[in-house]
Coordinates of C-alpha atoms and ligand atoms in Angstrom, one line a residue:
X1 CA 0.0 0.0 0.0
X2 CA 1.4 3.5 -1.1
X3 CA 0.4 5.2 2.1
X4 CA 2.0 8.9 0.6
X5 CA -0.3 8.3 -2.2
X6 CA -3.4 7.6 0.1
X7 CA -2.2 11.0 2.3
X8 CA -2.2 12.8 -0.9
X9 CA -5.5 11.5 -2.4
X10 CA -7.2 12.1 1.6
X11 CA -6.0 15.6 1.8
X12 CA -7.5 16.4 -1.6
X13 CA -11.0 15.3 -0.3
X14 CA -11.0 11.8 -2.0
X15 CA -14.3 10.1 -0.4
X16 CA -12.2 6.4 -1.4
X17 CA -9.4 7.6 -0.2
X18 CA -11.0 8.5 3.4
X19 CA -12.8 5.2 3.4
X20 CA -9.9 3.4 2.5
X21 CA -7.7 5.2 5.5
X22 CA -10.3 4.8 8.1
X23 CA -10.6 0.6 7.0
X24 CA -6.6 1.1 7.6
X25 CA -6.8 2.7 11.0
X26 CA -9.5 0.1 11.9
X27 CA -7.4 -2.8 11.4
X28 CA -5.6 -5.1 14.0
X29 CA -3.2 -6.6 11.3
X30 CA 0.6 -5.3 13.1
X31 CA 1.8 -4.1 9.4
X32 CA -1.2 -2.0 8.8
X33 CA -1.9 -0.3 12.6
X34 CA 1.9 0.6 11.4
X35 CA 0.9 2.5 8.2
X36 CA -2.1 3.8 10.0
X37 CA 0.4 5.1 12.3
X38 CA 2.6 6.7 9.7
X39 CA -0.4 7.9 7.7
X40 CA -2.1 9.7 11.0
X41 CA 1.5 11.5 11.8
X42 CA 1.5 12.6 8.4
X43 CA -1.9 14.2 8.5
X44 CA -1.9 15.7 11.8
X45 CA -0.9 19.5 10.5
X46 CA -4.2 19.0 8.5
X47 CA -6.2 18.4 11.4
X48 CA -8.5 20.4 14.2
X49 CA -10.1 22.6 11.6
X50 CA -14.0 21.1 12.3
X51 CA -16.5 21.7 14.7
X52 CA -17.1 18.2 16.0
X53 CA -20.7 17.3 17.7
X54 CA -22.3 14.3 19.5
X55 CA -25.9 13.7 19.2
X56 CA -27.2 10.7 21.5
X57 CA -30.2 9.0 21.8
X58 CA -32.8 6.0 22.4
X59 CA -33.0 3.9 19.3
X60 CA -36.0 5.4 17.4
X61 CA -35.7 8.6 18.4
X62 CA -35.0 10.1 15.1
X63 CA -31.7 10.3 15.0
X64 CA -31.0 9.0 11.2
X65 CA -34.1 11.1 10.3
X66 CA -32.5 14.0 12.1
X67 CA -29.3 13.9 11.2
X68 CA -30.0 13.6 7.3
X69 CA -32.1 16.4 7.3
X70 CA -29.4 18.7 9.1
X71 CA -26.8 17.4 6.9
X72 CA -28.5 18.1 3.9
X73 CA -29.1 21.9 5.7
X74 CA -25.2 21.9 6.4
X75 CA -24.0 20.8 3.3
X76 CA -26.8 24.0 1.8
X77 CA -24.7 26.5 3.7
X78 CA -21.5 25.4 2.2
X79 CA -20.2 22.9 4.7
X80 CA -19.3 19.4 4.0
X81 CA -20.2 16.8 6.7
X82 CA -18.9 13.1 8.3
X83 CA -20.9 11.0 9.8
X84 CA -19.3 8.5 12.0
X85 CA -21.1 6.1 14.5
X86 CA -20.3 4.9 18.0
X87 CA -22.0 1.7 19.0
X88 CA -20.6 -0.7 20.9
X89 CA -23.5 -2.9 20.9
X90 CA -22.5 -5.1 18.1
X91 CA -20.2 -6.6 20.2
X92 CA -22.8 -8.0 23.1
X93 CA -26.1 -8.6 20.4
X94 CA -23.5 -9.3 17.4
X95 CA -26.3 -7.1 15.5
X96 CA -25.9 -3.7 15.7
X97 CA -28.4 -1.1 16.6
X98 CA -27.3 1.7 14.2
X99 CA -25.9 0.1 10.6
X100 CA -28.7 -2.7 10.1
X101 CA -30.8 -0.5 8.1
X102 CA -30.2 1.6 5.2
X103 CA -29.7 5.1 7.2
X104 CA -29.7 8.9 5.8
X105 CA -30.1 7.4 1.6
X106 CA -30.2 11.3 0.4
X107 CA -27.3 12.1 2.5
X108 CA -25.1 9.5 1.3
X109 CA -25.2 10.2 -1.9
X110 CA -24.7 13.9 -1.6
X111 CA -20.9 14.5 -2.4
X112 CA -20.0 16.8 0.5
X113 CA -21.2 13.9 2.7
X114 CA -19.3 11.2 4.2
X115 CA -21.1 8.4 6.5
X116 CA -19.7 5.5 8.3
X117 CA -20.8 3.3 10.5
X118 CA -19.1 2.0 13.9
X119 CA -16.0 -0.1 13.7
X120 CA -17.6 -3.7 15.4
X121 CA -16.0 -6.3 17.3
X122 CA -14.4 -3.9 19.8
X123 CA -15.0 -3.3 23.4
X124 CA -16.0 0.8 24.1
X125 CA -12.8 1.7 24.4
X126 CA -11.0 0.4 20.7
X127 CA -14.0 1.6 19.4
X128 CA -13.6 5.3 20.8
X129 CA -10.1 5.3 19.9
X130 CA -10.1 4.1 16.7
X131 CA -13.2 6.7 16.2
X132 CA -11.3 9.5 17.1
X133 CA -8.4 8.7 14.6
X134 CA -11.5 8.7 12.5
X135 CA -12.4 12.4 12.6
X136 CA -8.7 13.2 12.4
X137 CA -9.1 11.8 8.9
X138 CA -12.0 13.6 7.9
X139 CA -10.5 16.5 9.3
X140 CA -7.4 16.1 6.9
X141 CA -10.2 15.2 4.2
X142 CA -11.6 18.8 4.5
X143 CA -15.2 18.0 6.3
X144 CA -15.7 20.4 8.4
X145 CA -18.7 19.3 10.5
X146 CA -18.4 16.7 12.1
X147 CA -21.7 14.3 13.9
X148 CA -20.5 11.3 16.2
X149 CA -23.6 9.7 16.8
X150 CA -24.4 7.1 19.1
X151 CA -27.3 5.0 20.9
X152 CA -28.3 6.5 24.3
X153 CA -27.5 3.0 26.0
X154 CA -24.9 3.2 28.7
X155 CA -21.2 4.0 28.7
X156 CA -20.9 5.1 25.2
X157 CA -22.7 8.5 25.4
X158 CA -19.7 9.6 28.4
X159 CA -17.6 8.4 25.9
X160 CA -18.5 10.6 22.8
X161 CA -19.5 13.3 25.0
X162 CA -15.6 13.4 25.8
X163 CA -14.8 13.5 21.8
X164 CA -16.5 16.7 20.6
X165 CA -16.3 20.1 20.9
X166 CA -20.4 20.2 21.8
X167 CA -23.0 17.4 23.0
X168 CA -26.6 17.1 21.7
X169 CA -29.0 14.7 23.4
X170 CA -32.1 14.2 21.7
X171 CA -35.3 12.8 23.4
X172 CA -38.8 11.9 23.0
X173 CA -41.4 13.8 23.8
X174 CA -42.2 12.5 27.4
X175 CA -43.0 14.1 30.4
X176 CA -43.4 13.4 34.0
X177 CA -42.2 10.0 34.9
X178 CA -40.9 8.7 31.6
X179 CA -38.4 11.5 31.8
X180 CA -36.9 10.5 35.0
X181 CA -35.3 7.8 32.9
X182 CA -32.8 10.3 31.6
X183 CA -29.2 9.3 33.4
X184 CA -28.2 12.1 35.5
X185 CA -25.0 11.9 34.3
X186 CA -26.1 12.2 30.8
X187 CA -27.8 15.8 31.5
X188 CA -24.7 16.6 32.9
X189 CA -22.4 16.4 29.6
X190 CA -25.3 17.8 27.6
X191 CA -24.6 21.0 25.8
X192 CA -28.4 21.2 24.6
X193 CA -31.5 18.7 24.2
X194 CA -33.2 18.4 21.7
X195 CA -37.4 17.2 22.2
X196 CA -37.5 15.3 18.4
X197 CA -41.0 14.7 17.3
X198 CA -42.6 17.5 18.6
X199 CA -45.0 17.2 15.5
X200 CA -49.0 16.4 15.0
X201 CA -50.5 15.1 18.2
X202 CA -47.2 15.6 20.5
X203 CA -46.9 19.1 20.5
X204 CA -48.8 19.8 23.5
X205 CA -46.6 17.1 25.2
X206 CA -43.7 18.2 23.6
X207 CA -43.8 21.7 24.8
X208 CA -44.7 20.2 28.2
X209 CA -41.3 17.8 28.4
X210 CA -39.3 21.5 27.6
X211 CA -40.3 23.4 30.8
X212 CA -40.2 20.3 32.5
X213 CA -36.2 19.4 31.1
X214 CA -35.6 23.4 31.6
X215 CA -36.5 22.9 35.7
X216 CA -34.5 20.0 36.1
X217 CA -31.8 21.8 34.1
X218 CA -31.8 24.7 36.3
X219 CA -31.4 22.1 39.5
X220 CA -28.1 20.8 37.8
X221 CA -25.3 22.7 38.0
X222 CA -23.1 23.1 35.2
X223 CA -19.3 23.2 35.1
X224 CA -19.3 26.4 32.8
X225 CA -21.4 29.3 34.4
X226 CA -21.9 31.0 31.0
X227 CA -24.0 28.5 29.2
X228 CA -27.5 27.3 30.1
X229 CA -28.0 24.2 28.4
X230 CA -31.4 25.2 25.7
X231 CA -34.0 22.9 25.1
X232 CA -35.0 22.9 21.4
X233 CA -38.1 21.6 19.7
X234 CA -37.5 20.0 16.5
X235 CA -39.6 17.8 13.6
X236 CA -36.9 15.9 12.2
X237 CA -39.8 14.8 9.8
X238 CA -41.8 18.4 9.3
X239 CA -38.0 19.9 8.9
X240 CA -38.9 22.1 12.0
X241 CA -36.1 23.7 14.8
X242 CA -33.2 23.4 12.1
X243 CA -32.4 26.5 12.3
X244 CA -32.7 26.9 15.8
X245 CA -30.0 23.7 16.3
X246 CA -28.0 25.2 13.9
X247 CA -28.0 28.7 15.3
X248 CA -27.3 27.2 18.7
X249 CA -24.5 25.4 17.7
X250 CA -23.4 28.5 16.1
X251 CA -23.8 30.6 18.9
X252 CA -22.0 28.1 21.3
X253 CA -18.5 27.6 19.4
X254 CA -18.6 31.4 18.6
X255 CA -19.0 31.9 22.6
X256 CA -16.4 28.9 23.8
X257 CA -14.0 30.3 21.1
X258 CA -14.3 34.2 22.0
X259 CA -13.5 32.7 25.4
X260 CA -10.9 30.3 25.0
X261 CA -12.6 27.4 26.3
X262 CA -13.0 25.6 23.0
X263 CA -9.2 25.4 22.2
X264 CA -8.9 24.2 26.3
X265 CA -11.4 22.0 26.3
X266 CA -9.8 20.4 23.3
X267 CA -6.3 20.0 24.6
X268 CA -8.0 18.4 28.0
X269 CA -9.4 15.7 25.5
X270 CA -6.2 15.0 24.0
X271 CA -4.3 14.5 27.3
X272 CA -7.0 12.5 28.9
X273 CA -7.3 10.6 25.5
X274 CA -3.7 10.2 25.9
X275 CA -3.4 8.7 29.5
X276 CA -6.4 6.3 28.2
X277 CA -4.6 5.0 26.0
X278 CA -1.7 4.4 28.8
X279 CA -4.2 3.3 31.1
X280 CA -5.3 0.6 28.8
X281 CA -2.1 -0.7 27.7
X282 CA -0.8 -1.0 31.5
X283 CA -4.1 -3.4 31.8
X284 CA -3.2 -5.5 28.7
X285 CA 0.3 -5.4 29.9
X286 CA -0.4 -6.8 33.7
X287 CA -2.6 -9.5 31.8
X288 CA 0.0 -10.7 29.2
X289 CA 2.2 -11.1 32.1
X290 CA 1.6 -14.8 33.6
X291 CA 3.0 -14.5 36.9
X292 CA 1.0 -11.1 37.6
X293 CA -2.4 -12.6 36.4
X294 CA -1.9 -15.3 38.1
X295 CA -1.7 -13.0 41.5
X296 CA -4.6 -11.4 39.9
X297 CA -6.7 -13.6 39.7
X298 CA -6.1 -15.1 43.6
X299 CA -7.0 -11.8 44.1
X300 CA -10.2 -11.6 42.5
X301 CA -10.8 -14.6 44.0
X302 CA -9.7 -13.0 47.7
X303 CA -11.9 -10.0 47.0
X304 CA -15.3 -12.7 46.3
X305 CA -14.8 -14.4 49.1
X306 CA -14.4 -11.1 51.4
X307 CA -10.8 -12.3 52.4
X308 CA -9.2 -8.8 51.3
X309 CA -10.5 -5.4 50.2
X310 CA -10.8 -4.5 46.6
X311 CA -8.2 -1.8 47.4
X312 CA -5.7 -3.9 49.6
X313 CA -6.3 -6.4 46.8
X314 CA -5.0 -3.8 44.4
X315 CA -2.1 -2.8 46.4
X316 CA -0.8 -6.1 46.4
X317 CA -0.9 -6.4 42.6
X318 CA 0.9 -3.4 42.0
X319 CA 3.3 -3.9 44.3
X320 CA 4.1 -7.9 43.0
X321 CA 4.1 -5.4 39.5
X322 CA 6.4 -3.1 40.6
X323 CA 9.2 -5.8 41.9
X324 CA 8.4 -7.6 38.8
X325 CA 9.7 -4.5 37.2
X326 CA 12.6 -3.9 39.4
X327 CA 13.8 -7.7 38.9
X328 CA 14.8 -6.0 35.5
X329 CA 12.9 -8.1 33.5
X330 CA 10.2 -6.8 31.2
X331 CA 7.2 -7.4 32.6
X332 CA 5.4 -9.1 30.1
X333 CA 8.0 -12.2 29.4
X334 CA 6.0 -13.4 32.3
Ligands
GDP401 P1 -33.1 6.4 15.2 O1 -33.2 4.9 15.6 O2 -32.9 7.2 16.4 O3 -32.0 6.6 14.2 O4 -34.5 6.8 14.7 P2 -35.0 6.9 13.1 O5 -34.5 8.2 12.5 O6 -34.8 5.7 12.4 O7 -36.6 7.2 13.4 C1 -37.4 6.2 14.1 C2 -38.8 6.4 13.6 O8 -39.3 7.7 14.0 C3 -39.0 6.4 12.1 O9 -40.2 5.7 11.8 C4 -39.1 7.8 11.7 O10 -39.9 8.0 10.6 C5 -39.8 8.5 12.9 N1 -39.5 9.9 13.1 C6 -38.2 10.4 13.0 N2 -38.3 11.8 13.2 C7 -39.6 12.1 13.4 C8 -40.3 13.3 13.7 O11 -39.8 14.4 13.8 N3 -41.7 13.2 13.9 C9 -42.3 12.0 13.8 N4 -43.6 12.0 14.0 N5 -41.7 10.8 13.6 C10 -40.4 10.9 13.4

């Protein structure tokens, strides 16, 4: 593979040439994560220009139908768009809950559009990573907008949330009780919600779910004092509250750029993402080493049984770690 050929053709815009770099940075074959590394480090000057956004969400809450229709609006105002998927669920159903059906037909054919689906067979966190490599390529490939979607199941929404530059979370039009289902920790990371099918017989319920999201907003308290996460009504179907994502979008990168906080809030990503990665290979590197996993797993077994405390456990396995290190050896010959 002529990887300076494939940097050349990606930085021109090729839509092949993207596709054929992300299949590159997605595989586990040693030659090609090599290439995929030489081919990211060559790229990276080309990178950051994009305002990236994560829209979450219950499957069937629009989000296809949503985000084909605001593509289509992007691309109208000049911008060119990637759509990239996180969903870790093919790995536990082996189906997966976004790319079984055929998603967002008018945008895909558009030629300022680029759509992919989630890498499968990966836990959360390859996933992630390999995702964010992603957008660093369609950064290089000159989209500018960037959507990370994903399903508003679990883990993965914290996970995107700490991707983008700006976090949508789009829900039904349910009030009272049904919208106690809404994780805490989700309202937390959003940046605006989004009430999708406030259309026909909803509305009434629609507009009743906003004031009832805008109290529970004002109970939360955000990390930045100068944003007040909106609530938006949208039709994804009637092509209704476009605009008014759009102009909020707008209005909140002008406002985290005039301020700094954008290009901060970026840098924090790429340290964190950093140590993750560390993190992650100090795991597979304690469990590639025989004599440590061994201890491990007497440990795990201690912990069960109530003989030791998780954290004594833990103790003990980094310090067995630690000498293992000292003895000179590498630690994973075992
Ligand atoms: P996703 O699973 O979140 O991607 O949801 P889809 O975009 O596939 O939409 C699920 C269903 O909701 C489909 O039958 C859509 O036609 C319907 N739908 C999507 N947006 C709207 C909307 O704004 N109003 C109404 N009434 N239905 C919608």
């Amino acid at each position: 593979m002529d990887i300076q050929k494939l940097k050349e053709d990606l930085l021109k815009g090729k839509r092949r040439a993207l596709a054929k770099a992300i299949t590159l940075i997605e595989s586990k074959n040693p030659h090609h994560k090599e290439l995929a590394r030489k081919l990211l480090e060559g790229i990276l000057p080309y990178t950051g220009n994009s305002v990236r956004i994560g829209i979450s969400g219950v499957p069937g809450v629009g989000k296809s139908t949503f985000i084909e229709v605001f593509g289509l609006y992007l691309i109208e105002r000049g911008h060119r768009v990637a759509v990239l998927a996180v969903d870790p669920s093919s790995q536990i159903t082996g189906g997966s809950v976004l790319g079984d059906k055929t998603r967002m037909e008018e945008l895909s054919r558009r030629e300022e559009a680029f759509i992919r689906p989630s890498p499968s067979g990966d836990s959360l966190g390859g996933v992630a990573r390999r995702t964010r490599e992603s957008i660093f390529l369609c950064e290089a490939a000159g989209y500018d907008m960037i959507i990370i979607e994903t399903v508003g199941v679990g883990q993965s929404e914290i996970s995107v949330a700490s991707m983008v530059d700006m976090f949508l979370l789009m829900q039904l039009p349910n009030a009272g009780d049904e919208l106690q289902g809404i994780k805490r920790g989700v309202m937390e990371v959003a940046d605006a919600i989004i009430i999708n099918k406030a259309d026909s017989d909803n509305i009434k319920r629609a507009e009743l779910a906003k004031k009832q999201l805008e109290n529970a907003l004002g109970i939360l308290k955000r990390q930045d004092k100068d944003w007040q996460t909106p609530v938006i009504l949208v039709s994804a179907r009637e092509k209704r509250g476009i605009d008014e994502v759009f102009s909020t979008i707008d209005r909140y990168v002008k406002m985290r750029k005039s301020s700094g906080a954008f290009e901060k809030k970026r840098k924090k990503q790429s340290v964190d993402w950093m140590w993750s990665v560390v993190m992650e290979g100090l795991k597979s590197l304690l469990e590639s080493n025989e004599k440590i996993s061994s201890i491990a797993r007497d440990m795990e077994n201690a912990v069960i049984n109530q003989m030791t405390t998780p954290s004594l456990a833990a103790e003990y396995i980094l310090s067995r770690f630690k000498e293992s290190l000292c003895e000179g050896g590498a630690p994973w010959r075992g």
